[in-house]
mmCIF file of C-alpha atoms in Angstrom:
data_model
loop_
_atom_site.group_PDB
_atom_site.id
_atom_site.type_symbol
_atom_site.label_atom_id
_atom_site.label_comp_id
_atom_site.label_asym_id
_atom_site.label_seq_id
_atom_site.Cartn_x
_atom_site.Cartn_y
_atom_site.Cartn_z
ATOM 1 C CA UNK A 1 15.592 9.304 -1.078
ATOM 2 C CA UNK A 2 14.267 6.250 -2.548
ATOM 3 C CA UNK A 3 11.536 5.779 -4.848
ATOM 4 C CA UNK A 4 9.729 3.459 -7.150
ATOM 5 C CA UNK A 5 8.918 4.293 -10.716
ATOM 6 C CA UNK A 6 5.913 1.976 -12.865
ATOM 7 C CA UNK A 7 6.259 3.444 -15.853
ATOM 8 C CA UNK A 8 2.640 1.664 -17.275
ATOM 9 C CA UNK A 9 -0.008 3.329 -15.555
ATOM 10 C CA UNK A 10 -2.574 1.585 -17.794
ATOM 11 C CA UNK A 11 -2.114 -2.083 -19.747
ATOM 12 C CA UNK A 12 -4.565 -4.081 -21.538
ATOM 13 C CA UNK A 13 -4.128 -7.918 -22.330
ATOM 14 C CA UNK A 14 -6.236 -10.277 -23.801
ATOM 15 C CA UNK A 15 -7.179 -12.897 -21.534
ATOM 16 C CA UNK A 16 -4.885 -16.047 -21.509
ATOM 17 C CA UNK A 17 -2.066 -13.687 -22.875
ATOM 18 C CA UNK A 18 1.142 -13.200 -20.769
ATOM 19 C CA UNK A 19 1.513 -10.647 -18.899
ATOM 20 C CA UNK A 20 4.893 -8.404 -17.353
ATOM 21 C CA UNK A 21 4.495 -4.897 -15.167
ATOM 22 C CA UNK A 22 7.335 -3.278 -14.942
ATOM 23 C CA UNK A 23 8.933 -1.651 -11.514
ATOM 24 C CA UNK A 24 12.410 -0.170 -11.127
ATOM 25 C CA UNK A 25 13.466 1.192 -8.205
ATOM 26 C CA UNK A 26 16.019 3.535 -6.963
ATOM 27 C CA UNK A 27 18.313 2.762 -3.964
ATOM 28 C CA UNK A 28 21.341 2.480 -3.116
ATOM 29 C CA UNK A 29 21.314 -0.773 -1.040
ATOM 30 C CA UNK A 30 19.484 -4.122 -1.645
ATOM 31 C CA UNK A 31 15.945 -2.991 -0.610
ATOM 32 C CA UNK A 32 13.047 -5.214 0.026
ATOM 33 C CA UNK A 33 10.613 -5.423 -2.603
ATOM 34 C CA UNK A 34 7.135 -6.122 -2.831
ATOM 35 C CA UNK A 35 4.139 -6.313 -5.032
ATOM 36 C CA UNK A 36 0.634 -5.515 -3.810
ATOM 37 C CA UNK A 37 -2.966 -6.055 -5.908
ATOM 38 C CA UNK A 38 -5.677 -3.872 -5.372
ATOM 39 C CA UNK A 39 -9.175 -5.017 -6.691
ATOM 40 C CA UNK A 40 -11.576 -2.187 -7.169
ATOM 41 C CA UNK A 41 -13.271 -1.241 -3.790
ATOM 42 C CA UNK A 42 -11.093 -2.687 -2.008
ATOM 43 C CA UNK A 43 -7.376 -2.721 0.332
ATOM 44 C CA UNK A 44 -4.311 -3.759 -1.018
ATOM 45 C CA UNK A 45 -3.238 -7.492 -1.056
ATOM 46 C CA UNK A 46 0.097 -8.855 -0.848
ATOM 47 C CA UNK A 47 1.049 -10.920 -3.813
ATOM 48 C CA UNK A 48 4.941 -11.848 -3.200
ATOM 49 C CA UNK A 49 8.097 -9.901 -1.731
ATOM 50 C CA UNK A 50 11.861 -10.441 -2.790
ATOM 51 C CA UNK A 51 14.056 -9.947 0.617
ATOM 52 C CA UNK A 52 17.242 -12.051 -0.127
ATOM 53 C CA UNK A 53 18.290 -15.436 -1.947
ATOM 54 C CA UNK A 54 16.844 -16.361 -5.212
ATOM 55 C CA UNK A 55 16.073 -13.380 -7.488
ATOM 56 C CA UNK A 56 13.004 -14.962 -9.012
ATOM 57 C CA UNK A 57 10.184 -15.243 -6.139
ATOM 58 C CA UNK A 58 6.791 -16.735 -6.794
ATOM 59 C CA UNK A 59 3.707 -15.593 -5.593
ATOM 60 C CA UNK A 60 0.169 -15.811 -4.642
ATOM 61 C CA UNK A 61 -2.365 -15.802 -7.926
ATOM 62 C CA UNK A 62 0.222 -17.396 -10.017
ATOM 63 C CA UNK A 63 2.523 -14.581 -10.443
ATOM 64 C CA UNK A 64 6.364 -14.156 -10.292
ATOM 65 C CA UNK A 65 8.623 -11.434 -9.579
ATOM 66 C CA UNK A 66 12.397 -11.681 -10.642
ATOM 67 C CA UNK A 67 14.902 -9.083 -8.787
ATOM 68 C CA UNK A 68 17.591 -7.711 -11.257
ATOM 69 C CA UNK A 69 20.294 -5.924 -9.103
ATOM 70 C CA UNK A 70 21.933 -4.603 -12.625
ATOM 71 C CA UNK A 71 18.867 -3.185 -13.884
ATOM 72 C CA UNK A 72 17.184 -2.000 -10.514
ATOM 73 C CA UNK A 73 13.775 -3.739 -11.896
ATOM 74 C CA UNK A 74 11.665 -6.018 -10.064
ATOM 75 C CA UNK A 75 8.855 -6.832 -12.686
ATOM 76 C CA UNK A 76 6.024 -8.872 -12.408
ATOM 77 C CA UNK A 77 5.350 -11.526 -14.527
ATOM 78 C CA UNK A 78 2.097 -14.226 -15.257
ATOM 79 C CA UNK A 79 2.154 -16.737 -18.032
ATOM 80 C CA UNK A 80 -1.395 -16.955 -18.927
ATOM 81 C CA UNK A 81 -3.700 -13.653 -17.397
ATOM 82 C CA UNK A 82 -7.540 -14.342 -16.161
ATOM 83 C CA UNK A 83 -10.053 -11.908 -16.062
ATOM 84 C CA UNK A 84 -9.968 -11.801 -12.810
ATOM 85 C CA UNK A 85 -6.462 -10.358 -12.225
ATOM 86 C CA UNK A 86 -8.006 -7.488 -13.993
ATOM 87 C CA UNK A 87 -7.092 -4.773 -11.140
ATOM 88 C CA UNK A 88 -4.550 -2.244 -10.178
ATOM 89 C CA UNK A 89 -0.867 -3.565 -9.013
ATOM 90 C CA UNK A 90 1.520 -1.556 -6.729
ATOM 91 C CA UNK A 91 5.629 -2.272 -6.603
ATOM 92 C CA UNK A 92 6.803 -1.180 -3.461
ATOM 93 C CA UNK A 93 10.382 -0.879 -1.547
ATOM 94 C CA UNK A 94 11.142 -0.838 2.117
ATOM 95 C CA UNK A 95 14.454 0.671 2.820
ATOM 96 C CA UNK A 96 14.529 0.911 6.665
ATOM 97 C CA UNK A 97 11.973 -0.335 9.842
ATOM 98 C CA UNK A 98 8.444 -0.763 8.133
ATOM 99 C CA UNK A 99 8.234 2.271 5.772
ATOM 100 C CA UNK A 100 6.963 1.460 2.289
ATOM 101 C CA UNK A 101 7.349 3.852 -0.766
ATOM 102 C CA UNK A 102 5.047 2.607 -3.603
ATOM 103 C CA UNK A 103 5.221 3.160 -7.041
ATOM 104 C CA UNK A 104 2.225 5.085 -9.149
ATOM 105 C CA UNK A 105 0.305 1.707 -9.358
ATOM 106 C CA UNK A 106 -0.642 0.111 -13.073
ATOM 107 C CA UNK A 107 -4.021 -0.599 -14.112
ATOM 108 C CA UNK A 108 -4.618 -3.762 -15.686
ATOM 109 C CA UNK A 109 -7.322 -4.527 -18.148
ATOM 110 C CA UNK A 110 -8.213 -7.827 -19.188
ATOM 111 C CA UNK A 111 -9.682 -8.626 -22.573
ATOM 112 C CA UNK A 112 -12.435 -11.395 -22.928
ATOM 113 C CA UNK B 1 -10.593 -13.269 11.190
ATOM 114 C CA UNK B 2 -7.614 -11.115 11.063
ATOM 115 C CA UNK B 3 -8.317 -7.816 9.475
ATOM 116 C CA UNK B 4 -7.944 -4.142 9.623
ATOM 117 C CA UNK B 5 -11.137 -2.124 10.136
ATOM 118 C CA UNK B 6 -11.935 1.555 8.748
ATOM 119 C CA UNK B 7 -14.691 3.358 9.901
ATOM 120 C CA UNK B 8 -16.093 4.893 7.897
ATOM 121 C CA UNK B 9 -16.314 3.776 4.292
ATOM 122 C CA UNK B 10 -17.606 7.307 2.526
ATOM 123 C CA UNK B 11 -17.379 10.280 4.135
ATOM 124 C CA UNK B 12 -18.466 13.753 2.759
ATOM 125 C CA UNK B 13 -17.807 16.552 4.926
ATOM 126 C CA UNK B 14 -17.422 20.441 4.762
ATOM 127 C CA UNK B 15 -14.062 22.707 5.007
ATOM 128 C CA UNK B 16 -13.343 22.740 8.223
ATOM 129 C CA UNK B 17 -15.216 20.290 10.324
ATOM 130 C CA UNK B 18 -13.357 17.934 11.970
ATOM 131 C CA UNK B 19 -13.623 14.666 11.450
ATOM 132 C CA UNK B 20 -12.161 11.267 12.914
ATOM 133 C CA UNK B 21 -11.624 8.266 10.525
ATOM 134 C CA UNK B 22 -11.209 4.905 13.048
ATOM 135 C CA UNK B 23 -8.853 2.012 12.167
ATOM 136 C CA UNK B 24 -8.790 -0.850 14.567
ATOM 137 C CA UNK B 25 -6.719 -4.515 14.331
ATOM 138 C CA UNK B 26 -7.322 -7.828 15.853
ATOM 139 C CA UNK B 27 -3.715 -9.054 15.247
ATOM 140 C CA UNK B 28 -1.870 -7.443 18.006
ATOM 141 C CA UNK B 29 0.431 -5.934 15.929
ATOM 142 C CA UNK B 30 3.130 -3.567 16.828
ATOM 143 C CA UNK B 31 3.255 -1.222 13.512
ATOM 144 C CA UNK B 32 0.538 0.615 12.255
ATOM 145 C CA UNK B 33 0.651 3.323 9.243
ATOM 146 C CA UNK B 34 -1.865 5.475 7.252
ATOM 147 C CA UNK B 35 -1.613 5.969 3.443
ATOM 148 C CA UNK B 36 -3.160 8.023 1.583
ATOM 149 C CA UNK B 37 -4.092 7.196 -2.421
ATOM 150 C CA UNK B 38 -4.167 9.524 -5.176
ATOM 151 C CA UNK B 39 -4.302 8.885 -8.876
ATOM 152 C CA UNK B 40 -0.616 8.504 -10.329
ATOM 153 C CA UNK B 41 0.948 9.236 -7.217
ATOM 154 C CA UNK B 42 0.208 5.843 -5.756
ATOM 155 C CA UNK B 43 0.446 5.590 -1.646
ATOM 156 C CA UNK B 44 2.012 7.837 0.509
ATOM 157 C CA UNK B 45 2.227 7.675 3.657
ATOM 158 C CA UNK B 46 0.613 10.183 6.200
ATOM 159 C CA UNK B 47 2.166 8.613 9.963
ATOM 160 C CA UNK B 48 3.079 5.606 11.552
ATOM 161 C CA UNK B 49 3.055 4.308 14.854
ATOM 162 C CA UNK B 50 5.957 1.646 16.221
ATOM 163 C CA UNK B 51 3.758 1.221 19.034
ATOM 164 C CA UNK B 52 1.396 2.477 21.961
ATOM 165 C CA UNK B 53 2.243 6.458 22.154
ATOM 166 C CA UNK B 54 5.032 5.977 19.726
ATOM 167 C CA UNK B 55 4.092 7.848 16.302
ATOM 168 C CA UNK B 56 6.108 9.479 13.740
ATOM 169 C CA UNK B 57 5.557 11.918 10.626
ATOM 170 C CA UNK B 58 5.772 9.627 6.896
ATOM 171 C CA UNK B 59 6.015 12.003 3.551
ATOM 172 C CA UNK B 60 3.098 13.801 4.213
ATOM 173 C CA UNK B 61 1.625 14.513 7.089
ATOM 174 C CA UNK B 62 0.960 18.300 7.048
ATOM 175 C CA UNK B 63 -3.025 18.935 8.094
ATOM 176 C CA UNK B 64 -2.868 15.910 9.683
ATOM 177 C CA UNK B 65 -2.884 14.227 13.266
ATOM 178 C CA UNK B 66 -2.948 10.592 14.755
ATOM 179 C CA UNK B 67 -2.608 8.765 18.348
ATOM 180 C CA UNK B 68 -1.958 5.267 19.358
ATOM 181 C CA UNK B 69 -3.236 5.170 23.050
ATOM 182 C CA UNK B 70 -4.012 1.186 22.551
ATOM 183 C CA UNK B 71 -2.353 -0.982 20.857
ATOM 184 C CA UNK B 72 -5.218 -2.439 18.129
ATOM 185 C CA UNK B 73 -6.212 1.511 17.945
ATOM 186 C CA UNK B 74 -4.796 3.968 15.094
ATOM 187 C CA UNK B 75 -7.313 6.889 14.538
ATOM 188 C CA UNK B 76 -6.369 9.584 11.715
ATOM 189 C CA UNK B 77 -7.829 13.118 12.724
ATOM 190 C CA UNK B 78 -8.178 16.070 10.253
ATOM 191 C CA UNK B 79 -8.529 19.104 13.036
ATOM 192 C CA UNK B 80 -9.485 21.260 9.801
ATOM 193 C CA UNK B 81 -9.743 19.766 6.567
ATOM 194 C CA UNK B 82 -9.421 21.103 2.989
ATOM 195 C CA UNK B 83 -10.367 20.092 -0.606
ATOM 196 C CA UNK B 84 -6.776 18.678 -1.028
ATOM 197 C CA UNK B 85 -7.494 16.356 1.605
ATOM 198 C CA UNK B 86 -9.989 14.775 -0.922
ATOM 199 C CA UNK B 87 -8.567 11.396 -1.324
ATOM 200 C CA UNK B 88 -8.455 7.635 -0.560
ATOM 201 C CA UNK B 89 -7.354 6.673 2.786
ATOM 202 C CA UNK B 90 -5.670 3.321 3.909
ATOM 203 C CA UNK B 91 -4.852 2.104 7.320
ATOM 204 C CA UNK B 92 -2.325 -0.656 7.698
ATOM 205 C CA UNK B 93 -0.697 -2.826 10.241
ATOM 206 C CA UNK B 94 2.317 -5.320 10.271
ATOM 207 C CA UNK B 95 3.985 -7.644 13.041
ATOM 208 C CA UNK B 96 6.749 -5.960 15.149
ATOM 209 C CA UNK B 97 9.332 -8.098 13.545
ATOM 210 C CA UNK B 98 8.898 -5.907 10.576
ATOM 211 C CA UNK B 99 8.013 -6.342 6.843
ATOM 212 C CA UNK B 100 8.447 -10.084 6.713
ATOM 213 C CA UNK B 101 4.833 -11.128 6.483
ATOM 214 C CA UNK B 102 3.652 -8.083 4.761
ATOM 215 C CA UNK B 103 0.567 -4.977 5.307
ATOM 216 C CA UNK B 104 -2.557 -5.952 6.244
ATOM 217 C CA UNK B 105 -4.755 -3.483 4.855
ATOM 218 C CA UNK B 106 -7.735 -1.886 5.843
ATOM 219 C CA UNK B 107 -10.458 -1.420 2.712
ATOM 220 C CA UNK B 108 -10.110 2.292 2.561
ATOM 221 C CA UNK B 109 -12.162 5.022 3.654
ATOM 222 C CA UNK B 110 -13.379 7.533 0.713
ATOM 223 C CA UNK B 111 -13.197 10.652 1.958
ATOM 224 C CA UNK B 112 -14.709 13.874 -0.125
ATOM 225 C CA UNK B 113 -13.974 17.362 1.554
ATOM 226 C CA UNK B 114 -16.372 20.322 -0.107
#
């Protein structure tokens, strides 16, 4: 069975600071790949999926994802963090029709 | 405005009384799914539906029921529930072509079972 492993369930940056969240995966195809944003009290949000082509996919926010077949990682990446991206962040993979499996999430603090 | 709808927000109930929590879309899509969120174990998912009387068990979907009888219509029923239903619940909806454009997501329904 597939699943998705975050192994940071809690990371604190200081604001304007770069940022990475890491997601591996385990499947044995290429999967599709996604990362969702949750801000508190509310749904998820879509930020950018990886389906095929280019392994480095930009997203909404200002964030990128790269896709690293070797490593089974698709980690998220933003040069300079606001304080408003403070929030939890969910890697998922879709291995088949529309079923998602999502990782444990990571919780991102932002310092002033 | 294209959005998923929960009803309701919070809901506190008792072992054992049933209880309906509504989810409704305006986008006509095909796919619609239920998640529940717990701490650490991120979302799982409950059912799905591929379409009008077309549902499906996801990971976990024991004490647990749904229907799809219209198409913008995705109710979760607990016939009995239980403290270990105590959780975060998400509705969500994509396009029949599949996961291309993404979940829309409803905003959750916080459900506390005494």
């Amino acid at each position: 069975a597939q699943s998705v492993t975050q192994p940071d369930i809690h990371i604190t940056v200081s604001e304007g600071a770069s940022l990475e969240l890491r997601c591996n995966y385990s499947y044995g195809a290429t999967p599709y790949l996604f990362w969702y944003v949750q801000s508190p009290g509310q749904g998820l949000q879509l930020l950018l999926k990886y389906f095929s082509g280019d392994t480095l996919v930009q997203g909404i926010k200002g964030f990128e994802a790269e896709f690293k077949r070797s490593q089974s990682s698709f980690n998220l990446r933003k040069p300079s963090v606001h304080w408003s991206d403070a929030a939890e962040y969910f890697c998922a993979v879709n291995n088949a029709g529309n079923m998602l499996t999502f990782g444990g999430g990571t919780r991102l603090m932002v310092k002033p | 405005e294209a959005q998923v709808t929960q009803n309701p927000r919070y809901l506190i109930t008792v072992t054992g009384k049933k209880l309906t929590v509504t989810c409704s879309q305006n986008m006509n899509h095909e796919y619609m799914s239920w998640y529940r969120q717990d701490p650490g174990l991120g979302l799982r998912q409950i059912y799905y539906s591929m379409n009008v009387e077309v549902t499906d068990k996801g990971d976990v979907p024991e004490g647990y029921k749904v229907s799809r009888k219209e198409k913008r219509n995705f109710p979760l029923i607990l016939e009995s529930p239980s403290p270990n239903q105590t959780s975060l619940y998400f509705c969500a909806s994509s396009a029949g072509t599949g996961l291309f454009w993404g979940y829309t997501f409803g905003s959750g329904t916080r459900l506390t079972v005494v």
